[in-house]
PDB file of C-alpha atoms in Angstrom:
ATOM      1  CA  UNK A 220      56.280 -66.215 -24.934  1.00 48.00           C
ATOM      2  CA  UNK A 221      56.040 -64.185 -21.767  1.00 53.00           C
ATOM      3  CA  UNK A 222      53.232 -64.861 -19.369  1.00 65.00           C
ATOM      4  CA  UNK A 223      52.252 -61.293 -18.568  1.00 72.00           C
ATOM      5  CA  UNK A 224      51.769 -58.111 -20.495  1.00 83.00           C
ATOM      6  CA  UNK A 225      51.345 -54.753 -18.868  1.00 87.00           C
ATOM      7  CA  UNK A 226      49.252 -51.906 -20.146  1.00 88.00           C
ATOM      8  CA  UNK A 227      50.026 -49.118 -20.751  1.00 93.00           C
ATOM      9  CA  UNK A 228      53.677 -49.451 -21.726  1.00 92.00           C
ATOM     10  CA  UNK A 229      54.297 -45.927 -20.461  1.00 95.00           C
ATOM     11  CA  UNK A 230      52.359 -43.563 -18.213  1.00 96.00           C
ATOM     12  CA  UNK A 231      53.041 -39.960 -17.185  1.00 97.00           C
ATOM     13  CA  UNK A 232      50.985 -38.248 -14.495  1.00 97.00           C
ATOM     14  CA  UNK A 233      51.188 -35.242 -12.214  1.00 97.00           C
ATOM     15  CA  UNK A 234      52.395 -35.689  -8.670  1.00 97.00           C
ATOM     16  CA  UNK A 235      49.476 -36.344  -6.374  1.00 97.00           C
ATOM     17  CA  UNK A 236      47.364 -38.089  -9.004  1.00 97.00           C
ATOM     18  CA  UNK A 237      46.591 -41.792  -8.956  1.00 98.00           C
ATOM     19  CA  UNK A 238      48.316 -44.217 -11.319  1.00 97.00           C
ATOM     20  CA  UNK A 239      46.706 -47.389 -12.613  1.00 97.00           C
ATOM     21  CA  UNK A 240      48.451 -50.074 -14.592  1.00 97.00           C
ATOM     22  CA  UNK A 241      47.098 -53.372 -15.804  1.00 96.00           C
ATOM     23  CA  UNK A 242      48.483 -56.827 -16.337  1.00 95.00           C
ATOM     24  CA  UNK A 243      47.084 -59.644 -18.417  1.00 95.00           C
ATOM     25  CA  UNK A 244      48.367 -63.192 -18.283  1.00 94.00           C
ATOM     26  CA  UNK A 245      47.776 -66.364 -20.209  1.00 91.00           C
ATOM     27  CA  UNK A 246      47.711 -69.481 -18.056  1.00 87.00           C
ATOM     28  CA  UNK A 247      47.018 -70.764 -14.560  1.00 89.00           C
ATOM     29  CA  UNK A 248      48.620 -69.066 -11.591  1.00 91.00           C
ATOM     30  CA  UNK A 249      49.244 -69.647  -7.896  1.00 89.00           C
ATOM     31  CA  UNK A 250      49.762 -65.949  -7.330  1.00 92.00           C
ATOM     32  CA  UNK A 251      50.408 -62.660  -9.057  1.00 94.00           C
ATOM     33  CA  UNK A 252      53.041 -60.256  -7.839  1.00 94.00           C
ATOM     34  CA  UNK A 253      54.050 -56.693  -8.628  1.00 96.00           C
ATOM     35  CA  UNK A 254      57.620 -55.437  -8.619  1.00 96.00           C
ATOM     36  CA  UNK A 255      59.244 -52.052  -9.069  1.00 97.00           C
ATOM     37  CA  UNK A 256      62.535 -51.360 -10.801  1.00 96.00           C
ATOM     38  CA  UNK A 257      64.374 -48.101 -10.546  1.00 93.00           C
ATOM     39  CA  UNK A 258      66.608 -47.301 -13.477  1.00 85.00           C
ATOM     40  CA  UNK A 259      69.576 -49.657 -13.662  1.00 77.00           C
ATOM     41  CA  UNK A 260      68.724 -51.454 -10.440  1.00 87.00           C
ATOM     42  CA  UNK A 261      67.335 -54.814  -9.408  1.00 89.00           C
ATOM     43  CA  UNK A 262      63.641 -55.441  -8.905  1.00 94.00           C
ATOM     44  CA  UNK A 263      61.970 -54.850  -5.574  1.00 95.00           C
ATOM     45  CA  UNK A 264      58.853 -56.716  -4.482  1.00 95.00           C
ATOM     46  CA  UNK A 265      55.777 -54.569  -3.838  1.00 96.00           C
ATOM     47  CA  UNK A 266      52.812 -56.833  -3.230  1.00 96.00           C
ATOM     48  CA  UNK A 267      51.584 -60.398  -3.787  1.00 94.00           C
ATOM     49  CA  UNK A 268      48.018 -61.525  -4.320  1.00 95.00           C
ATOM     50  CA  UNK A 269      47.074 -65.184  -4.232  1.00 93.00           C
ATOM     51  CA  UNK A 270      44.872 -66.769  -6.866  1.00 93.00           C
ATOM     52  CA  UNK A 271      41.980 -67.099  -4.400  1.00 94.00           C
ATOM     53  CA  UNK A 272      42.096 -63.419  -3.435  1.00 96.00           C
ATOM     54  CA  UNK A 273      40.368 -60.604  -5.303  1.00 97.00           C
ATOM     55  CA  UNK A 274      41.828 -57.470  -3.758  1.00 98.00           C
ATOM     56  CA  UNK A 275      44.730 -56.541  -1.543  1.00 97.00           C
ATOM     57  CA  UNK A 276      46.037 -53.308  -0.057  1.00 96.00           C
ATOM     58  CA  UNK A 277      49.459 -52.243   1.146  1.00 96.00           C
ATOM     59  CA  UNK A 278      49.975 -48.600   2.042  1.00 97.00           C
ATOM     60  CA  UNK A 279      49.269 -46.565  -1.100  1.00 97.00           C
ATOM     61  CA  UNK A 280      49.047 -49.706  -3.234  1.00 98.00           C
ATOM     62  CA  UNK A 281      45.880 -51.518  -4.193  1.00 98.00           C
ATOM     63  CA  UNK A 282      45.952 -54.664  -6.286  1.00 98.00           C
ATOM     64  CA  UNK A 283      43.004 -56.469  -7.811  1.00 98.00           C
ATOM     65  CA  UNK A 284      42.930 -59.873  -9.433  1.00 97.00           C
ATOM     66  CA  UNK A 285      40.287 -61.287 -11.757  1.00 97.00           C
ATOM     67  CA  UNK A 286      41.191 -64.881 -12.545  1.00 96.00           C
ATOM     68  CA  UNK A 287      38.210 -65.296 -14.867  1.00 95.00           C
ATOM     69  CA  UNK A 288      39.624 -62.549 -17.094  1.00 96.00           C
ATOM     70  CA  UNK A 289      43.241 -63.449 -16.331  1.00 96.00           C
ATOM     71  CA  UNK A 290      43.987 -59.862 -15.417  1.00 96.00           C
ATOM     72  CA  UNK A 291      45.250 -57.742 -12.548  1.00 97.00           C
ATOM     73  CA  UNK A 292      45.548 -54.054 -11.860  1.00 97.00           C
ATOM     74  CA  UNK A 293      47.879 -52.050  -9.652  1.00 98.00           C
ATOM     75  CA  UNK A 294      46.696 -48.694  -8.315  1.00 98.00           C
ATOM     76  CA  UNK A 295      49.152 -46.284  -6.745  1.00 98.00           C
ATOM     77  CA  UNK A 296      47.334 -43.494  -4.936  1.00 98.00           C
ATOM     78  CA  UNK A 297      48.627 -39.980  -4.254  1.00 98.00           C
ATOM     79  CA  UNK A 298      51.691 -40.480  -6.438  1.00 97.00           C
ATOM     80  CA  UNK A 299      55.068 -39.040  -5.499  1.00 97.00           C
ATOM     81  CA  UNK A 300      58.141 -38.195  -7.553  1.00 96.00           C
ATOM     82  CA  UNK A 301      59.881 -41.163  -5.924  1.00 95.00           C
ATOM     83  CA  UNK A 302      57.322 -43.499  -7.540  1.00 97.00           C
ATOM     84  CA  UNK A 303      58.954 -42.867 -10.924  1.00 97.00           C
ATOM     85  CA  UNK A 304      60.119 -46.322 -11.985  1.00 97.00           C
ATOM     86  CA  UNK A 305      59.202 -49.324 -14.111  1.00 96.00           C
ATOM     87  CA  UNK A 306      56.564 -51.670 -12.736  1.00 96.00           C
ATOM     88  CA  UNK A 307      56.329 -55.343 -13.599  1.00 95.00           C
ATOM     89  CA  UNK A 308      53.751 -57.968 -12.885  1.00 95.00           C
ATOM     90  CA  UNK A 309      54.912 -61.525 -12.348  1.00 94.00           C
ATOM     91  CA  UNK A 310      52.942 -64.735 -12.209  1.00 92.00           C
ATOM     92  CA  UNK A 311      53.898 -67.634 -10.016  1.00 88.00           C
ATOM     93  CA  UNK A 312      52.813 -71.106 -11.020  1.00 85.00           C
ATOM     94  CA  UNK A 313      54.379 -74.238  -9.568  1.00 80.00           C
ATOM     95  CA  UNK A 314      58.066 -73.394  -9.473  1.00 83.00           C
ATOM     96  CA  UNK A 315      58.146 -70.802 -12.247  1.00 88.00           C
ATOM     97  CA  UNK A 316      58.069 -67.031 -11.788  1.00 90.00           C
ATOM     98  CA  UNK A 317      57.388 -65.299 -15.087  1.00 91.00           C
ATOM     99  CA  UNK A 318      57.439 -61.575 -15.733  1.00 92.00           C
ATOM    100  CA  UNK A 319      55.620 -59.242 -18.051  1.00 90.00           C
ATOM    101  CA  UNK A 320      57.010 -56.484 -20.209  1.00 90.00           C
ATOM    102  CA  UNK A 321      56.507 -53.668 -17.717  1.00 93.00           C
ATOM    103  CA  UNK A 322      54.976 -50.200 -17.447  1.00 95.00           C
ATOM    104  CA  UNK A 323      57.257 -47.177 -17.301  1.00 95.00           C
ATOM    105  CA  UNK A 324      55.709 -44.692 -14.829  1.00 97.00           C
ATOM    106  CA  UNK A 325      56.865 -41.066 -14.747  1.00 97.00           C
ATOM    107  CA  UNK A 326      55.617 -38.733 -12.032  1.00 97.00           C
ATOM    108  CA  UNK A 327      55.815 -35.084 -13.013  1.00 96.00           C
ATOM    109  CA  UNK A 328      56.539 -32.787 -10.037  1.00 92.00           C
TER     110      UNK A 328
ATOM    111  CA  UNK B1051      72.723 -59.717   5.519  1.00 60.00           C
ATOM    112  CA  UNK B1052      73.699 -59.419   1.854  1.00 75.00           C
ATOM    113  CA  UNK B1053      70.599 -61.014   0.282  1.00 94.00           C
ATOM    114  CA  UNK B1054      71.355 -61.856  -3.366  1.00 96.00           C
ATOM    115  CA  UNK B1055      74.771 -60.956  -4.736  1.00 97.00           C
ATOM    116  CA  UNK B1056      75.775 -61.131  -8.384  1.00 97.00           C
ATOM    117  CA  UNK B1057      79.313 -61.051  -9.698  1.00 97.00           C
ATOM    118  CA  UNK B1058      80.607 -59.481 -11.813  1.00 97.00           C
ATOM    119  CA  UNK B1059      78.551 -56.294 -12.170  1.00 96.00           C
ATOM    120  CA  UNK B1060      79.902 -55.425 -15.614  1.00 96.00           C
ATOM    121  CA  UNK B1061      81.708 -57.404 -18.279  1.00 97.00           C
ATOM    122  CA  UNK B1062      82.693 -56.985 -21.905  1.00 97.00           C
ATOM    123  CA  UNK B1063      83.296 -60.156 -23.886  1.00 97.00           C
ATOM    124  CA  UNK B1064      84.470 -60.807 -27.389  1.00 97.00           C
ATOM    125  CA  UNK B1065      82.347 -63.029 -29.619  1.00 98.00           C
ATOM    126  CA  UNK B1066      83.187 -66.653 -28.944  1.00 97.00           C
ATOM    127  CA  UNK B1067      84.590 -66.146 -25.455  1.00 97.00           C
ATOM    128  CA  UNK B1068      83.099 -67.930 -22.479  1.00 96.00           C
ATOM    129  CA  UNK B1069      82.283 -66.708 -19.005  1.00 96.00           C
ATOM    130  CA  UNK B1070      80.409 -67.615 -15.844  1.00 98.00           C
ATOM    131  CA  UNK B1071      78.109 -65.365 -13.872  1.00 98.00           C
ATOM    132  CA  UNK B1072      77.808 -66.127 -10.188  1.00 98.00           C
ATOM    133  CA  UNK B1073      74.725 -65.648  -8.058  1.00 98.00           C
ATOM    134  CA  UNK B1074      74.976 -66.161  -4.308  1.00 98.00           C
ATOM    135  CA  UNK B1075      72.165 -65.924  -1.749  1.00 97.00           C
ATOM    136  CA  UNK B1076      72.414 -66.107   2.026  1.00 95.00           C
ATOM    137  CA  UNK B1077      68.721 -66.598   2.826  1.00 93.00           C
ATOM    138  CA  UNK B1078      68.652 -70.400   2.549  1.00 93.00           C
ATOM    139  CA  UNK B1079      66.188 -70.139  -0.329  1.00 93.00           C
ATOM    140  CA  UNK B1080      65.258 -73.224  -2.294  1.00 92.00           C
ATOM    141  CA  UNK B1081      64.434 -71.658  -5.638  1.00 93.00           C
ATOM    142  CA  UNK B1082      66.809 -69.621  -7.780  1.00 96.00           C
ATOM    143  CA  UNK B1083      66.340 -68.023 -11.188  1.00 96.00           C
ATOM    144  CA  UNK B1084      68.318 -66.418 -13.971  1.00 98.00           C
ATOM    145  CA  UNK B1085      66.660 -63.772 -16.164  1.00 97.00           C
ATOM    146  CA  UNK B1086      67.809 -61.533 -18.938  1.00 97.00           C
ATOM    147  CA  UNK B1087      66.386 -58.069 -19.465  1.00 96.00           C
ATOM    148  CA  UNK B1088      66.391 -56.373 -22.841  1.00 93.00           C
ATOM    149  CA  UNK B1089      64.762 -53.037 -23.755  1.00 84.00           C
ATOM    150  CA  UNK B1090      61.041 -53.456 -24.335  1.00 76.00           C
ATOM    151  CA  UNK B1091      61.147 -57.169 -23.507  1.00 79.00           C
ATOM    152  CA  UNK B1092      60.798 -57.172 -19.753  1.00 87.00           C
ATOM    153  CA  UNK B1093      62.490 -60.046 -17.947  1.00 93.00           C
ATOM    154  CA  UNK B1094      62.732 -63.396 -19.677  1.00 95.00           C
ATOM    155  CA  UNK B1095      63.478 -66.556 -17.735  1.00 95.00           C
ATOM    156  CA  UNK B1096      66.630 -68.362 -18.871  1.00 97.00           C
ATOM    157  CA  UNK B1097      67.004 -71.235 -16.398  1.00 97.00           C
ATOM    158  CA  UNK B1098      65.892 -71.937 -12.881  1.00 96.00           C
ATOM    159  CA  UNK B1099      66.546 -74.346 -10.034  1.00 95.00           C
ATOM    160  CA  UNK B1100      64.245 -75.730  -7.363  1.00 93.00           C
ATOM    161  CA  UNK B1101      67.017 -77.069  -5.183  1.00 92.00           C
ATOM    162  CA  UNK B1102      70.623 -78.127  -4.918  1.00 94.00           C
ATOM    163  CA  UNK B1103      71.619 -80.326  -7.837  1.00 95.00           C
ATOM    164  CA  UNK B1104      68.529 -79.514  -9.928  1.00 95.00           C
ATOM    165  CA  UNK B1105      68.092 -77.198 -12.914  1.00 97.00           C
ATOM    166  CA  UNK B1106      65.399 -76.603 -15.507  1.00 96.00           C
ATOM    167  CA  UNK B1107      64.978 -74.615 -18.704  1.00 96.00           C
ATOM    168  CA  UNK B1108      63.020 -71.409 -18.879  1.00 94.00           C
ATOM    169  CA  UNK B1109      61.784 -69.424 -21.874  1.00 92.00           C
ATOM    170  CA  UNK B1110      65.143 -68.612 -23.499  1.00 95.00           C
ATOM    171  CA  UNK B1111      67.702 -71.288 -22.493  1.00 97.00           C
ATOM    172  CA  UNK B1112      69.664 -71.630 -25.742  1.00 97.00           C
ATOM    173  CA  UNK B1113      73.317 -70.631 -25.484  1.00 96.00           C
ATOM    174  CA  UNK B1114      73.352 -70.837 -21.684  1.00 98.00           C
ATOM    175  CA  UNK B1115      74.123 -73.522 -19.131  1.00 97.00           C
ATOM    176  CA  UNK B1116      73.612 -73.495 -15.385  1.00 98.00           C
ATOM    177  CA  UNK B1117      74.707 -75.386 -12.314  1.00 98.00           C
ATOM    178  CA  UNK B1118      73.523 -75.515  -8.709  1.00 97.00           C
ATOM    179  CA  UNK B1119      76.175 -77.512  -6.889  1.00 95.00           C
ATOM    180  CA  UNK B1120      75.573 -75.696  -3.615  1.00 96.00           C
ATOM    181  CA  UNK B1121      72.216 -74.464  -2.347  1.00 95.00           C
ATOM    182  CA  UNK B1122      73.430 -70.907  -1.967  1.00 97.00           C
ATOM    183  CA  UNK B1123      74.998 -70.564  -5.429  1.00 97.00           C
ATOM    184  CA  UNK B1124      73.530 -70.596  -8.926  1.00 98.00           C
ATOM    185  CA  UNK B1125      75.958 -70.244 -11.821  1.00 98.00           C
ATOM    186  CA  UNK B1126      75.084 -69.120 -15.348  1.00 98.00           C
ATOM    187  CA  UNK B1127      77.536 -70.013 -18.085  1.00 98.00           C
ATOM    188  CA  UNK B1128      77.930 -68.713 -21.593  1.00 97.00           C
ATOM    189  CA  UNK B1129      79.873 -71.266 -23.594  1.00 93.00           C
ATOM    190  CA  UNK B1130      80.494 -69.174 -26.722  1.00 96.00           C
ATOM    191  CA  UNK B1131      79.230 -65.625 -26.353  1.00 97.00           C
ATOM    192  CA  UNK B1132      77.298 -63.990 -29.182  1.00 97.00           C
ATOM    193  CA  UNK B1133      76.288 -60.333 -29.662  1.00 97.00           C
ATOM    194  CA  UNK B1134      72.658 -61.404 -29.177  1.00 96.00           C
ATOM    195  CA  UNK B1135      73.556 -62.225 -25.570  1.00 97.00           C
ATOM    196  CA  UNK B1136      74.306 -58.594 -24.835  1.00 97.00           C
ATOM    197  CA  UNK B1137      71.872 -57.889 -22.035  1.00 97.00           C
ATOM    198  CA  UNK B1138      71.434 -57.216 -18.351  1.00 97.00           C
ATOM    199  CA  UNK B1139      71.249 -60.451 -16.369  1.00 98.00           C
ATOM    200  CA  UNK B1140      69.389 -60.738 -13.095  1.00 97.00           C
ATOM    201  CA  UNK B1141      69.417 -63.489 -10.548  1.00 97.00           C
ATOM    202  CA  UNK B1142      66.596 -64.015  -8.074  1.00 96.00           C
ATOM    203  CA  UNK B1143      65.883 -66.354  -5.204  1.00 95.00           C
ATOM    204  CA  UNK B1144      62.664 -67.386  -3.546  1.00 91.00           C
ATOM    205  CA  UNK B1145      61.857 -69.395  -0.429  1.00 83.00           C
ATOM    206  CA  UNK B1146      59.768 -72.408  -1.391  1.00 71.00           C
ATOM    207  CA  UNK B1147      56.709 -72.063   0.848  1.00 64.00           C
ATOM    208  CA  UNK B1148      54.263 -73.014  -1.903  1.00 61.00           C
ATOM    209  CA  UNK B1149      55.601 -70.244  -4.117  1.00 63.00           C
ATOM    210  CA  UNK B1150      53.402 -67.668  -2.328  1.00 76.00           C
ATOM    211  CA  UNK B1151      56.300 -65.551  -1.269  1.00 82.00           C
ATOM    212  CA  UNK B1152      58.356 -62.754  -2.725  1.00 89.00           C
ATOM    213  CA  UNK B1153      61.469 -63.099  -4.830  1.00 92.00           C
ATOM    214  CA  UNK B1154      64.653 -61.252  -3.982  1.00 94.00           C
ATOM    215  CA  UNK B1155      66.793 -59.905  -6.784  1.00 95.00           C
ATOM    216  CA  UNK B1156      70.447 -59.177  -7.254  1.00 96.00           C
ATOM    217  CA  UNK B1157      71.596 -55.857  -8.672  1.00 95.00           C
ATOM    218  CA  UNK B1158      72.268 -57.262 -12.124  1.00 96.00           C
ATOM    219  CA  UNK B1159      75.205 -57.961 -14.416  1.00 97.00           C
ATOM    220  CA  UNK B1160      75.536 -55.806 -17.494  1.00 96.00           C
ATOM    221  CA  UNK B1161      77.129 -57.911 -20.230  1.00 97.00           C
ATOM    222  CA  UNK B1162      78.252 -56.592 -23.575  1.00 97.00           C
ATOM    223  CA  UNK B1163      79.415 -58.963 -26.302  1.00 97.00           C
ATOM    224  CA  UNK B1164      81.372 -57.301 -29.098  1.00 97.00           C
TER     225      UNK B1164
END
């Protein structure tokens, strides 16, 4: 079974609002990563947080990691229409990189 | 700098036919991966490789074979295609560096088996 599961499966918000999506995973990790996928395209890396880190920022992105709860959250602030995409968390452990089921984010102009 | 290139981009196969998907990366990455993406299922790992000449099974390896004869190439083979293998296939590569580094993805191969 897949390592990660995102919640919610789909999210629609107004442009300018913040978007939060969550990821839960099952086993040990070296790191947790978030990727974005625009419709019909390959995945693009957004941010990586190591297992010994609790929070990380990159531009409008904020990621948190709670290894005791085996969960992570991705916050996108001040959303834009261009943020409309699917977002996936991925866990890295040893040589494996395993993805979750994704959150479909729609930004309403 | 092409990054990760997948060929072909689209293919229609008849049940029972065979084919090979090619993934090529020009970043000298050690690790390479093959995933399939189906609606509502996210990306599922088929096979992966941690270096030239090595391969390992992922979550859904049945019906697929792989080879990594050259560091820059990772081939995914379907020996006898089935409709259940209709999917979008993605290849990714990752520099080793303790795994704490990003993966780079190809643009995908959309395969339909009829």
